mmCIF file of C-alpha atoms in Angstrom:
data_model
loop_
_atom_site.group_PDB
_atom_site.id
_atom_site.type_symbol
_atom_site.label_atom_id
_atom_site.label_comp_id
_atom_site.label_asym_id
_atom_site.label_seq_id
_atom_site.Cartn_x
_atom_site.Cartn_y
_atom_site.Cartn_z
ATOM 1 C CA UNK A 124 -0.035 0.317 0.217
ATOM 2 C CA UNK A 125 2.917 2.046 0.704
ATOM 3 C CA UNK A 126 6.040 2.618 -1.835
ATOM 4 C CA UNK A 127 8.057 -0.723 -1.011
ATOM 5 C CA UNK A 128 6.559 -1.025 1.936
ATOM 6 C CA UNK A 129 4.328 -3.697 1.885
ATOM 7 C CA UNK A 130 0.647 -3.287 4.159
ATOM 8 C CA UNK A 131 -1.953 -5.731 3.903
ATOM 9 C CA UNK A 132 -5.509 -5.316 5.509
ATOM 10 C CA UNK A 133 -7.392 -8.497 7.859
ATOM 11 C CA UNK A 134 -10.943 -8.319 8.612
ATOM 12 C CA UNK A 135 -10.148 -11.091 11.553
ATOM 13 C CA UNK A 136 -7.995 -11.803 14.464
ATOM 14 C CA UNK A 137 -8.501 -15.386 13.233
ATOM 15 C CA UNK A 138 -6.543 -14.917 10.227
ATOM 16 C CA UNK A 139 -3.718 -13.483 12.151
ATOM 17 C CA UNK A 140 -1.193 -15.170 14.095
ATOM 18 C CA UNK A 141 -1.385 -14.742 17.819
ATOM 19 C CA UNK A 142 2.209 -15.398 18.175
ATOM 20 C CA UNK A 143 3.455 -12.652 15.507
ATOM 21 C CA UNK A 144 0.683 -9.859 17.161
ATOM 22 C CA UNK A 145 1.976 -10.750 20.423
ATOM 23 C CA UNK A 146 5.158 -9.588 19.748
ATOM 24 C CA UNK A 147 4.060 -6.132 18.750
ATOM 25 C CA UNK A 148 5.004 -3.659 21.393
ATOM 26 C CA UNK A 149 3.133 -4.100 24.717
ATOM 27 C CA UNK A 150 0.614 -6.651 23.228
ATOM 28 C CA UNK A 151 2.048 -9.737 25.893
ATOM 29 C CA UNK A 152 4.263 -9.692 28.802
ATOM 30 C CA UNK A 153 8.049 -10.027 29.358
ATOM 31 C CA UNK A 154 9.123 -7.790 25.734
ATOM 32 C CA UNK A 155 12.116 -6.298 26.775
ATOM 33 C CA UNK A 156 12.020 -2.533 27.628
ATOM 34 C CA UNK A 157 7.779 -2.998 26.752
ATOM 35 C CA UNK A 158 5.034 -2.451 28.711
ATOM 36 C CA UNK A 159 2.401 -4.554 28.614
ATOM 37 C CA UNK A 160 -1.242 -3.376 27.919
ATOM 38 C CA UNK A 161 -3.998 -6.435 28.109
ATOM 39 C CA UNK A 162 -6.500 -4.339 25.868
ATOM 40 C CA UNK A 163 -3.495 -4.918 23.566
ATOM 41 C CA UNK A 164 -2.943 -8.635 23.603
ATOM 42 C CA UNK A 165 -4.250 -11.156 21.153
ATOM 43 C CA UNK A 166 -6.384 -12.431 23.963
ATOM 44 C CA UNK A 167 -8.607 -9.563 24.589
ATOM 45 C CA UNK A 168 -8.800 -8.010 20.942
ATOM 46 C CA UNK A 169 -9.934 -11.888 19.333
ATOM 47 C CA UNK A 170 -12.595 -12.348 22.390
ATOM 48 C CA UNK A 171 -14.297 -9.173 21.761
ATOM 49 C CA UNK A 172 -14.579 -10.779 17.766
ATOM 50 C CA UNK A 173 -15.377 -14.009 18.735
ATOM 51 C CA UNK A 174 -18.200 -13.819 21.282
ATOM 52 C CA UNK A 175 -20.219 -11.533 18.812
ATOM 53 C CA UNK A 176 -19.216 -8.510 21.060
ATOM 54 C CA UNK A 177 -17.189 -6.651 18.020
ATOM 55 C CA UNK A 178 -17.969 -7.579 14.670
ATOM 56 C CA UNK A 179 -19.687 -6.760 11.654
ATOM 57 C CA UNK A 180 -22.916 -7.303 12.408
ATOM 58 C CA UNK A 181 -22.343 -5.035 15.735
ATOM 59 C CA UNK A 182 -20.878 -2.118 12.839
ATOM 60 C CA UNK A 183 -17.377 -2.956 13.999
ATOM 61 C CA UNK A 184 -15.719 -4.805 10.906
ATOM 62 C CA UNK A 185 -11.974 -5.702 11.386
ATOM 63 C CA UNK A 186 -9.691 -3.495 8.615
ATOM 64 C CA UNK A 187 -6.584 -4.232 10.772
ATOM 65 C CA UNK A 188 -3.553 -3.215 9.001
ATOM 66 C CA UNK A 189 -0.140 -5.742 9.251
ATOM 67 C CA UNK A 190 3.295 -4.560 7.886
ATOM 68 C CA UNK A 191 5.359 -7.516 7.395
ATOM 69 C CA UNK A 192 8.803 -7.485 7.139
ATOM 70 C CA UNK A 193 11.621 -9.144 4.143
ATOM 71 C CA UNK A 194 10.807 -12.371 6.136
ATOM 72 C CA UNK A 195 7.130 -12.713 5.863
ATOM 73 C CA UNK A 196 6.607 -12.059 9.670
ATOM 74 C CA UNK A 197 4.923 -9.033 11.371
ATOM 75 C CA UNK A 198 6.629 -5.768 11.997
ATOM 76 C CA UNK A 199 4.133 -3.310 12.926
ATOM 77 C CA UNK A 200 0.166 -3.290 13.313
ATOM 78 C CA UNK A 201 -2.940 -1.106 14.018
ATOM 79 C CA UNK A 202 -6.328 -1.956 15.287
ATOM 80 C CA UNK A 203 -8.855 -1.350 12.652
ATOM 81 C CA UNK A 204 -12.106 -1.037 12.315
ATOM 82 C CA UNK A 205 -14.891 0.067 8.944
ATOM 83 C CA UNK A 206 -17.645 1.445 11.346
ATOM 84 C CA UNK A 207 -21.329 2.742 10.759
ATOM 85 C CA UNK A 208 -21.717 4.315 13.851
ATOM 86 C CA UNK A 209 -19.806 6.191 16.667
ATOM 87 C CA UNK A 210 -21.139 4.036 19.420
ATOM 88 C CA UNK A 211 -19.156 2.581 22.244
ATOM 89 C CA UNK A 212 -16.136 5.165 21.215
ATOM 90 C CA UNK A 213 -15.462 7.904 24.223
ATOM 91 C CA UNK A 214 -14.474 10.546 22.196
ATOM 92 C CA UNK A 215 -17.620 12.244 20.427
ATOM 93 C CA UNK A 216 -17.869 12.919 17.363
ATOM 94 C CA UNK A 217 -21.427 13.186 17.070
ATOM 95 C CA UNK A 218 -21.847 16.693 15.707
ATOM 96 C CA UNK A 219 -18.691 16.535 13.018
ATOM 97 C CA UNK A 220 -21.243 14.082 11.580
ATOM 98 C CA UNK A 221 -24.330 16.062 12.313
ATOM 99 C CA UNK A 222 -22.058 18.903 10.264
ATOM 100 C CA UNK A 223 -21.288 16.634 7.242
ATOM 101 C CA UNK A 224 -24.624 15.564 7.030
ATOM 102 C CA UNK A 225 -26.994 18.458 6.904
ATOM 103 C CA UNK A 226 -24.026 19.555 4.364
ATOM 104 C CA UNK A 227 -24.688 16.926 1.969
ATOM 105 C CA UNK A 228 -21.966 15.068 2.832
ATOM 106 C CA UNK A 229 -21.883 11.529 4.258
ATOM 107 C CA UNK A 230 -19.921 10.620 7.351
ATOM 108 C CA UNK A 231 -20.732 6.910 8.069
ATOM 109 C CA UNK A 232 -18.949 4.618 7.169
ATOM 110 C CA UNK A 233 -15.748 5.817 9.246
ATOM 111 C CA UNK A 234 -12.587 3.785 10.409
ATOM 112 C CA UNK A 235 -12.037 3.653 13.968
ATOM 113 C CA UNK A 236 -8.441 2.537 15.221
ATOM 114 C CA UNK A 237 -9.297 1.566 18.814
ATOM 115 C CA UNK A 238 -9.816 -1.026 21.122
ATOM 116 C CA UNK A 239 -13.707 -1.609 21.080
ATOM 117 C CA UNK A 240 -16.098 -0.235 24.241
ATOM 118 C CA UNK A 241 -12.260 0.450 26.287
ATOM 119 C CA UNK A 242 -11.469 3.864 26.836
ATOM 120 C CA UNK A 243 -7.984 3.141 27.995
ATOM 121 C CA UNK A 244 -5.001 4.778 26.433
ATOM 122 C CA UNK A 245 -2.556 2.227 24.816
ATOM 123 C CA UNK A 246 -0.005 1.757 21.485
ATOM 124 C CA UNK A 247 -1.423 2.228 18.695
ATOM 125 C CA UNK A 248 1.002 2.330 16.063
ATOM 126 C CA UNK A 249 2.195 -1.029 17.675
ATOM 127 C CA UNK A 250 6.085 -2.610 16.381
ATOM 128 C CA UNK A 251 8.601 -5.408 16.656
ATOM 129 C CA UNK A 252 10.944 -5.346 19.274
ATOM 130 C CA UNK A 253 13.917 -5.339 16.194
ATOM 131 C CA UNK A 254 12.013 -3.421 14.096
ATOM 132 C CA UNK A 255 12.625 0.370 13.508
ATOM 133 C CA UNK A 256 9.962 2.003 15.070
ATOM 134 C CA UNK A 257 10.148 5.564 13.003
ATOM 135 C CA UNK A 258 9.622 3.703 9.972
ATOM 136 C CA UNK A 259 6.605 1.309 11.016
ATOM 137 C CA UNK A 260 4.421 4.205 12.734
ATOM 138 C CA UNK A 261 5.422 6.660 9.482
ATOM 139 C CA UNK A 262 4.295 3.427 7.455
ATOM 140 C CA UNK A 263 1.201 2.903 9.170
ATOM 141 C CA UNK A 264 -0.096 6.147 9.578
ATOM 142 C CA UNK A 265 0.557 6.748 5.494
ATOM 143 C CA UNK A 266 -0.960 2.907 5.435
ATOM 144 C CA UNK A 267 -4.353 4.354 7.323
ATOM 145 C CA UNK A 268 -4.404 7.727 5.392
ATOM 146 C CA UNK A 269 -4.417 5.226 2.201
ATOM 147 C CA UNK A 270 -6.966 3.000 2.962
ATOM 148 C CA UNK A 271 -9.389 5.688 4.062
ATOM 149 C CA UNK A 272 -8.977 7.230 0.491
ATOM 150 C CA UNK A 273 -9.396 3.978 -0.431
ATOM 151 C CA UNK A 274 -12.689 3.147 0.873
ATOM 152 C CA UNK A 275 -13.468 6.816 -0.112
ATOM 153 C CA UNK A 276 -15.033 7.407 3.861
ATOM 154 C CA UNK A 277 -15.021 10.536 5.788
ATOM 155 C CA UNK A 278 -12.624 10.315 8.103
ATOM 156 C CA UNK A 279 -9.929 8.133 10.453
ATOM 157 C CA UNK A 280 -10.018 8.339 13.947
ATOM 158 C CA UNK A 281 -7.470 6.919 16.105
ATOM 159 C CA UNK A 282 -8.476 7.192 19.908
ATOM 160 C CA UNK A 283 -6.764 7.270 22.748
ATOM 161 C CA UNK A 284 -3.391 6.445 21.751
ATOM 162 C CA UNK A 285 0.486 7.786 23.435
ATOM 163 C CA UNK A 286 0.763 11.402 22.992
ATOM 164 C CA UNK A 287 4.490 10.209 21.470
ATOM 165 C CA UNK A 288 2.474 8.619 18.813
ATOM 166 C CA UNK A 289 0.980 12.343 18.229
ATOM 167 C CA UNK A 290 3.955 13.667 15.935
ATOM 168 C CA UNK A 291 3.622 10.642 13.809
ATOM 169 C CA UNK A 292 -0.120 11.387 12.372
ATOM 170 C CA UNK A 293 0.305 14.434 12.989
ATOM 171 C CA UNK A 294 3.221 14.714 10.025
ATOM 172 C CA UNK A 295 0.333 12.524 7.859
ATOM 173 C CA UNK A 296 -2.388 15.034 7.699
ATOM 174 C CA UNK A 297 -4.063 14.048 11.794
ATOM 175 C CA UNK A 298 -5.598 16.546 13.055
ATOM 176 C CA UNK A 299 -4.560 16.501 17.384
ATOM 177 C CA UNK A 300 -7.485 16.648 19.155
ATOM 178 C CA UNK A 301 -7.403 16.293 23.667
ATOM 179 C CA UNK A 302 -9.829 14.892 26.226
ATOM 180 C CA UNK A 303 -9.855 14.624 29.820
ATOM 181 C CA UNK A 304 -9.801 11.726 32.047
ATOM 182 C CA UNK A 305 -8.920 10.968 36.110
ATOM 183 C CA UNK A 306 -5.935 9.004 37.265
ATOM 184 C CA UNK A 307 -4.424 7.631 40.113
ATOM 185 C CA UNK A 308 -0.698 7.619 41.020
ATOM 186 C CA UNK A 309 0.960 5.567 43.132
ATOM 187 C CA UNK A 310 3.556 7.905 45.094
ATOM 188 C CA UNK A 311 5.348 5.099 46.402
ATOM 189 C CA UNK A 312 2.448 4.354 48.762
ATOM 190 C CA UNK A 313 2.884 1.000 51.186
ATOM 191 C CA UNK A 314 -0.579 1.170 52.513
ATOM 192 C CA UNK A 315 -3.826 3.374 52.020
ATOM 193 C CA UNK A 316 -2.825 4.846 54.874
ATOM 194 C CA UNK A 317 0.187 6.462 53.191
ATOM 195 C CA UNK A 318 -2.221 7.868 50.246
ATOM 196 C CA UNK A 319 -4.406 9.120 52.758
ATOM 197 C CA UNK A 320 -1.721 11.123 54.950
ATOM 198 C CA UNK A 321 -1.012 13.398 51.717
ATOM 199 C CA UNK A 322 -4.628 13.941 52.023
ATOM 200 C CA UNK A 323 -5.949 17.586 53.509
ATOM 201 C CA UNK A 324 -7.515 16.677 56.754
ATOM 202 C CA UNK A 325 -10.981 17.677 55.768
ATOM 203 C CA UNK A 326 -10.678 15.346 52.777
ATOM 204 C CA UNK A 327 -9.075 12.354 54.619
ATOM 205 C CA UNK A 328 -11.812 12.492 57.181
ATOM 206 C CA UNK A 329 -14.848 12.717 54.398
ATOM 207 C CA UNK A 330 -13.039 9.695 52.632
ATOM 208 C CA UNK A 331 -12.536 7.200 55.709
ATOM 209 C CA UNK A 332 -16.624 8.461 56.525
ATOM 210 C CA UNK A 333 -17.463 7.444 53.026
ATOM 211 C CA UNK A 334 -15.668 3.850 53.337
ATOM 212 C CA UNK A 335 -17.170 3.221 56.165
ATOM 213 C CA UNK A 336 -20.777 4.253 55.225
ATOM 214 C CA UNK A 337 -20.226 2.168 52.052
ATOM 215 C CA UNK A 338 -20.001 -1.013 54.074
ATOM 216 C CA UNK A 339 -23.183 -1.215 56.314
ATOM 217 C CA UNK A 340 -25.157 -3.205 56.666
ATOM 218 C CA UNK A 341 -22.698 -5.933 56.945
ATOM 219 C CA UNK A 342 -21.026 -5.554 52.606
ATOM 220 C CA UNK A 343 -17.878 -7.140 52.618
ATOM 221 C CA UNK A 344 -15.323 -6.797 49.338
ATOM 222 C CA UNK A 345 -13.310 -9.601 47.648
ATOM 223 C CA UNK A 346 -10.683 -9.510 45.191
ATOM 224 C CA UNK A 347 -11.377 -12.394 42.540
ATOM 225 C CA UNK A 348 -8.739 -13.054 40.314
ATOM 226 C CA UNK A 349 -6.769 -16.021 38.237
ATOM 227 C CA UNK A 350 -8.632 -19.281 39.405
ATOM 228 C CA UNK A 351 -10.945 -17.925 41.165
ATOM 229 C CA UNK A 352 -12.607 -16.307 38.238
ATOM 230 C CA UNK A 353 -15.267 -19.407 37.534
ATOM 231 C CA UNK A 354 -18.252 -19.295 35.430
ATOM 232 C CA UNK A 355 -19.897 -19.290 38.145
ATOM 233 C CA UNK A 356 -18.732 -15.816 39.057
ATOM 234 C CA UNK A 357 -19.023 -14.531 35.302
ATOM 235 C CA UNK A 358 -22.288 -15.468 35.507
ATOM 236 C CA UNK A 359 -23.456 -13.091 38.495
ATOM 237 C CA UNK A 360 -20.939 -10.031 37.302
ATOM 238 C CA UNK A 361 -23.053 -10.593 34.266
ATOM 239 C CA UNK A 362 -26.067 -10.311 35.940
ATOM 240 C CA UNK A 363 -24.765 -7.120 37.083
ATOM 241 C CA UNK A 364 -23.274 -5.487 34.495
ATOM 242 C CA UNK A 365 -27.045 -6.081 31.951
ATOM 243 C CA UNK A 366 -28.456 -4.563 35.254
ATOM 244 C CA UNK A 367 -26.844 -1.645 35.059
ATOM 245 C CA UNK A 368 -25.285 -1.063 31.913
ATOM 246 C CA UNK A 369 -29.518 -1.711 30.899
ATOM 247 C CA UNK A 370 -29.945 1.612 32.565
ATOM 248 C CA UNK A 371 -26.749 3.221 31.203
ATOM 249 C CA UNK A 372 -26.615 2.488 27.466
ATOM 250 C CA UNK A 373 -29.971 0.730 26.778
ATOM 251 C CA UNK A 374 -27.632 -1.792 25.389
ATOM 252 C CA UNK A 375 -24.583 -3.650 26.742
ATOM 253 C CA UNK A 376 -22.036 -3.636 24.694
ATOM 254 C CA UNK A 377 -20.543 -6.861 25.941
ATOM 255 C CA UNK A 378 -21.901 -10.229 25.497
ATOM 256 C CA UNK A 379 -22.063 -13.691 27.828
ATOM 257 C CA UNK A 380 -19.917 -15.376 25.807
ATOM 258 C CA UNK A 381 -16.566 -12.772 26.156
ATOM 259 C CA UNK A 382 -16.459 -12.846 29.120
ATOM 260 C CA UNK A 383 -15.636 -16.452 29.665
ATOM 261 C CA UNK A 384 -13.231 -16.546 26.263
ATOM 262 C CA UNK A 385 -11.064 -13.652 28.523
ATOM 263 C CA UNK A 386 -11.465 -16.053 31.799
ATOM 264 C CA UNK A 387 -10.151 -18.850 29.283
ATOM 265 C CA UNK A 388 -7.927 -16.620 28.375
ATOM 266 C CA UNK A 389 -6.413 -13.628 30.626
ATOM 267 C CA UNK A 390 -7.665 -14.477 34.177
ATOM 268 C CA UNK A 391 -4.315 -13.609 35.510
ATOM 269 C CA UNK A 392 -4.773 -10.234 34.053
ATOM 270 C CA UNK A 393 -8.071 -9.741 35.505
ATOM 271 C CA UNK A 394 -9.343 -7.970 38.666
ATOM 272 C CA UNK A 395 -13.012 -8.450 39.811
ATOM 273 C CA UNK A 396 -13.846 -6.577 42.898
ATOM 274 C CA UNK A 397 -17.042 -8.152 44.639
ATOM 275 C CA UNK A 398 -18.886 -6.709 46.691
ATOM 276 C CA UNK A 399 -20.886 -9.113 49.195
ATOM 277 C CA UNK A 400 -23.896 -8.933 51.321
ATOM 278 C CA UNK A 401 -25.688 -11.659 53.720
ATOM 279 C CA UNK A 402 -23.164 -14.297 51.327
ATOM 280 C CA UNK A 403 -24.478 -13.627 48.597
ATOM 281 C CA UNK A 404 -22.342 -10.944 45.311
ATOM 282 C CA UNK A 405 -24.859 -8.006 44.525
ATOM 283 C CA UNK A 406 -22.630 -6.210 43.360
ATOM 284 C CA UNK A 407 -18.619 -5.983 41.157
ATOM 285 C CA UNK A 408 -16.009 -3.789 39.492
ATOM 286 C CA UNK A 409 -13.661 -5.846 36.323
ATOM 287 C CA UNK A 410 -10.159 -4.057 35.909
ATOM 288 C CA UNK A 411 -7.737 -5.322 34.057
ATOM 289 C CA UNK A 412 -3.928 -5.451 35.341
ATOM 290 C CA UNK A 413 -0.877 -4.502 33.129
ATOM 291 C CA UNK A 414 2.881 -4.065 33.513
ATOM 292 C CA UNK A 415 2.302 -0.894 35.449
ATOM 293 C CA UNK A 416 -1.200 -0.338 35.471
ATOM 294 C CA UNK A 417 -4.605 -1.194 36.900
ATOM 295 C CA UNK A 418 -7.310 -0.626 34.215
ATOM 296 C CA UNK A 419 -10.809 0.093 35.715
ATOM 297 C CA UNK A 420 -12.987 -0.569 33.042
ATOM 298 C CA UNK A 421 -16.915 -1.027 34.170
ATOM 299 C CA UNK A 422 -19.211 -1.956 37.304
ATOM 300 C CA UNK A 423 -22.765 -3.394 37.643
ATOM 301 C CA UNK A 424 -25.214 -4.110 40.499
ATOM 302 C CA UNK A 425 -28.121 -6.184 41.434
ATOM 303 C CA UNK A 426 -28.279 -3.418 44.802
ATOM 304 C CA UNK A 427 -28.592 0.235 45.759
ATOM 305 C CA UNK A 428 -26.347 1.084 48.464
ATOM 306 C CA UNK A 429 -24.675 4.663 49.121
ATOM 307 C CA UNK A 430 -21.109 5.880 48.496
ATOM 308 C CA UNK A 431 -20.682 1.526 47.343
ATOM 309 C CA UNK A 432 -19.969 2.348 43.964
ATOM 310 C CA UNK A 433 -17.398 4.725 45.303
ATOM 311 C CA UNK A 434 -15.496 1.835 47.892
ATOM 312 C CA UNK A 435 -16.058 -0.835 44.480
ATOM 313 C CA UNK A 436 -14.407 0.668 41.595
ATOM 314 C CA UNK A 437 -12.082 3.752 43.312
ATOM 315 C CA UNK A 438 -11.241 3.168 46.453
ATOM 316 C CA UNK A 439 -10.471 -0.731 46.253
ATOM 317 C CA UNK A 440 -9.040 0.194 42.959
ATOM 318 C CA UNK A 441 -6.091 2.165 44.459
ATOM 319 C CA UNK A 442 -5.866 -0.591 47.188
ATOM 320 C CA UNK A 443 -5.047 -3.211 44.924
ATOM 321 C CA UNK A 444 -2.420 -1.187 42.915
ATOM 322 C CA UNK A 445 -0.964 -0.461 46.121
ATOM 323 C CA UNK A 446 -0.503 -3.528 47.200
ATOM 324 C CA UNK A 447 0.932 -4.757 43.917
ATOM 325 C CA UNK A 448 3.026 -1.539 43.047
ATOM 326 C CA UNK A 449 1.633 -0.465 40.759
ATOM 327 C CA UNK A 450 2.271 3.100 39.337
ATOM 328 C CA UNK A 451 -1.638 4.420 38.421
ATOM 329 C CA UNK A 452 -5.145 3.248 38.202
ATOM 330 C CA UNK A 453 -6.556 4.625 35.213
ATOM 331 C CA UNK A 454 -10.423 4.580 36.025
ATOM 332 C CA UNK A 455 -12.285 5.237 32.509
ATOM 333 C CA UNK A 456 -13.889 8.292 30.917
ATOM 334 C CA UNK A 457 -14.806 11.129 31.998
ATOM 335 C CA UNK A 458 -16.364 11.666 35.894
ATOM 336 C CA UNK A 459 -14.861 14.838 37.946
ATOM 337 C CA UNK A 460 -16.586 12.723 41.029
ATOM 338 C CA UNK A 461 -12.985 10.754 41.169
ATOM 339 C CA UNK A 462 -11.193 13.996 41.876
ATOM 340 C CA UNK A 463 -12.216 13.946 45.346
ATOM 341 C CA UNK A 464 -11.238 10.305 46.239
ATOM 342 C CA UNK A 465 -7.558 11.215 44.848
ATOM 343 C CA UNK A 466 -7.753 10.211 41.153
ATOM 344 C CA UNK A 467 -6.242 13.534 39.118
ATOM 345 C CA UNK A 468 -7.019 15.321 35.405
ATOM 346 C CA UNK A 469 -4.914 13.646 32.755
ATOM 347 C CA UNK A 470 -5.463 14.229 28.956
ATOM 348 C CA UNK A 471 -6.101 11.672 26.884
ATOM 349 C CA UNK A 472 -5.351 11.641 22.789
ATOM 350 C CA UNK A 473 -6.554 11.176 19.683
ATOM 351 C CA UNK A 474 -5.348 12.058 16.017
ATOM 352 C CA UNK A 475 -8.483 12.655 13.248
ATOM 353 C CA UNK A 476 -7.941 12.098 9.478
ATOM 354 C CA UNK A 477 -10.255 13.735 7.717
ATOM 355 C CA UNK A 478 -11.268 13.379 3.915
ATOM 356 C CA UNK A 479 -14.107 16.437 3.103
ATOM 357 C CA UNK A 480 -11.583 19.501 3.527
ATOM 358 C CA UNK A 481 -14.262 21.983 4.667
ATOM 359 C CA UNK A 482 -14.647 19.646 7.309
ATOM 360 C CA UNK A 483 -11.679 19.639 8.140
ATOM 361 C CA UNK A 484 -11.131 23.843 8.235
ATOM 362 C CA UNK A 485 -13.565 23.850 11.089
ATOM 363 C CA UNK A 486 -12.526 20.317 12.655
ATOM 364 C CA UNK A 487 -9.380 21.833 13.394
ATOM 365 C CA UNK A 488 -10.402 25.186 14.282
ATOM 366 C CA UNK A 489 -12.832 23.685 16.915
ATOM 367 C CA UNK A 490 -10.050 21.562 17.877
ATOM 368 C CA UNK A 491 -7.132 24.141 18.980
ATOM 369 C CA UNK A 492 -10.042 25.817 20.923
ATOM 370 C CA UNK A 493 -11.178 22.952 22.494
ATOM 371 C CA UNK A 494 -7.837 21.672 23.641
ATOM 372 C CA UNK A 495 -6.870 25.086 24.987
ATOM 373 C CA UNK A 496 -10.113 24.618 27.231
ATOM 374 C CA UNK A 497 -9.100 21.046 27.897
ATOM 375 C CA UNK A 498 -5.610 22.307 29.696
ATOM 376 C CA UNK A 499 -7.218 25.318 31.335
ATOM 377 C CA UNK A 500 -9.837 22.958 32.694
ATOM 378 C CA UNK A 501 -6.929 20.586 33.867
ATOM 379 C CA UNK A 502 -5.484 23.150 35.687
ATOM 380 C CA UNK A 503 -8.255 24.312 37.093
ATOM 381 C CA UNK A 504 -9.150 20.605 38.403
ATOM 382 C CA UNK A 505 -5.998 20.158 39.768
ATOM 383 C CA UNK A 506 -6.014 23.309 42.101
ATOM 384 C CA UNK A 507 -8.964 21.723 43.773
ATOM 385 C CA UNK A 508 -6.821 18.250 44.661
ATOM 386 C CA UNK A 509 -7.968 16.649 47.921
ATOM 387 C CA UNK A 510 -3.929 16.674 48.332
ATOM 388 C CA UNK A 511 -2.304 18.683 50.958
ATOM 389 C CA UNK A 512 -0.797 22.095 49.618
ATOM 390 C CA UNK A 513 3.066 20.956 48.563
ATOM 391 C CA UNK A 514 1.955 17.162 48.201
ATOM 392 C CA UNK A 515 2.044 15.469 44.765
ATOM 393 C CA UNK A 516 0.405 17.790 42.417
ATOM 394 C CA UNK A 517 1.751 16.713 39.343
ATOM 395 C CA UNK A 518 -0.068 14.841 36.590
ATOM 396 C CA UNK A 519 0.684 11.867 34.317
ATOM 397 C CA UNK A 520 0.203 14.409 30.995
#
C-alpha cells in the first residue's frame, strides 16, 4: 500500500497469527523494555470478535493494518475497524457527523482505530522489537490515510493513543484532539494510610467516612483473579453488568461469551472487585492488570447502597494498586467525582484524518479552541485536588 513497504489488511483476528501479534509492542508480557497493555493483546481483541461483541453485525468490521518484514513476519500493526456508527468509542464526534450530513455529505462509514468499548490509552502504532520504530509508525499512519481514500470514507480516527505517537499522525495530515480522564498516581505508597496522609485533613476524614458508610449493613469486599474467575462468578458479574448497563446505555455492548473467553485466556490479568451481603454477591467491578497500571472498566449492581460504587470502583482499585506496586489506576472515561477520591486530571489524545476539506477546516479550528479549554480545565481541577498543598500535585500528562 505504501511504496515498497508491504501492508496488508485483515478483517478478522482469526487470520492473524497470535504469536506474531503478541510480538508487537505492549501486546504481551515480558517483552524487552515493553509495558504490557492487556487491551491490545491477542487474547482480548480476539475475544471481542469471537464473542460477537465487536463484529460486522454490531458495526465493527475489522480492517486491521499489518506491516510485514522481509521474511513474512510482522514488523507492525494497527487495530482498525470500518464503522457505521459512533457507539462504544468515548471520544464524541456526533457533532462532526451532523455537520457533514447537513452539508450534504456522508459521515458514515468511517474508520476507527481503537480497542472497542475501551477508553484506555495504549499504543496504537504497534511495532516489533527488532523493527525501526520510526519507519514502521510512519508507514502505518500513511497506510491508514491511504485506506481511508481507498474506501472513500469520510474520516479515520485514532483514539486513546499515547502522546508520543501524535507527531507521526500529524505528519501524515491528522488533526490532534485532547480530552480528559482522572488517574490515581501511586507515589510509592506502602499502604492506603500512606495515601490518606497526603490528603488535606477535611478530605481525609470525608473519605474515611465514605468508606465506612459504603460497607454498612454487613457488606464485605472480595478480590477475585486467576482461578477465582469461575463460570459461576462470571454469571453473577454478567447479571450486574446487564442490569446497570441496560439502564446506562440501553443495550450493553459485551456478550456473556466475552467474559468466558477472557476468563480462559487472560484470567491472571483480570481483577474482579466483588461486594457481598448476606453471603451473596450484589455488585462488582472489572479491572484489567497491566505491567504498571490497573485499568478500571465497568461495574454493575443488583442492589443500591450509598457510596458502594465509589468503594468498589475507586477506593478498592487504589488499595489493589498499592498492594501490587502498580504505578497508577486509570478509572475509565470522564467523571469529575473521581477528583475528590484522589484521582487527578490526565490528558488523553486522539488523531483524526478528515477527508472533506471544508469539514477538516472547521474541525481544525474547533480542536484548537478545545485543546486550550481542556488544558485550562485540567489546571483548574488540579488546584481543587484533595491533596495537601505542597503534596503531589503533578499529573501523568
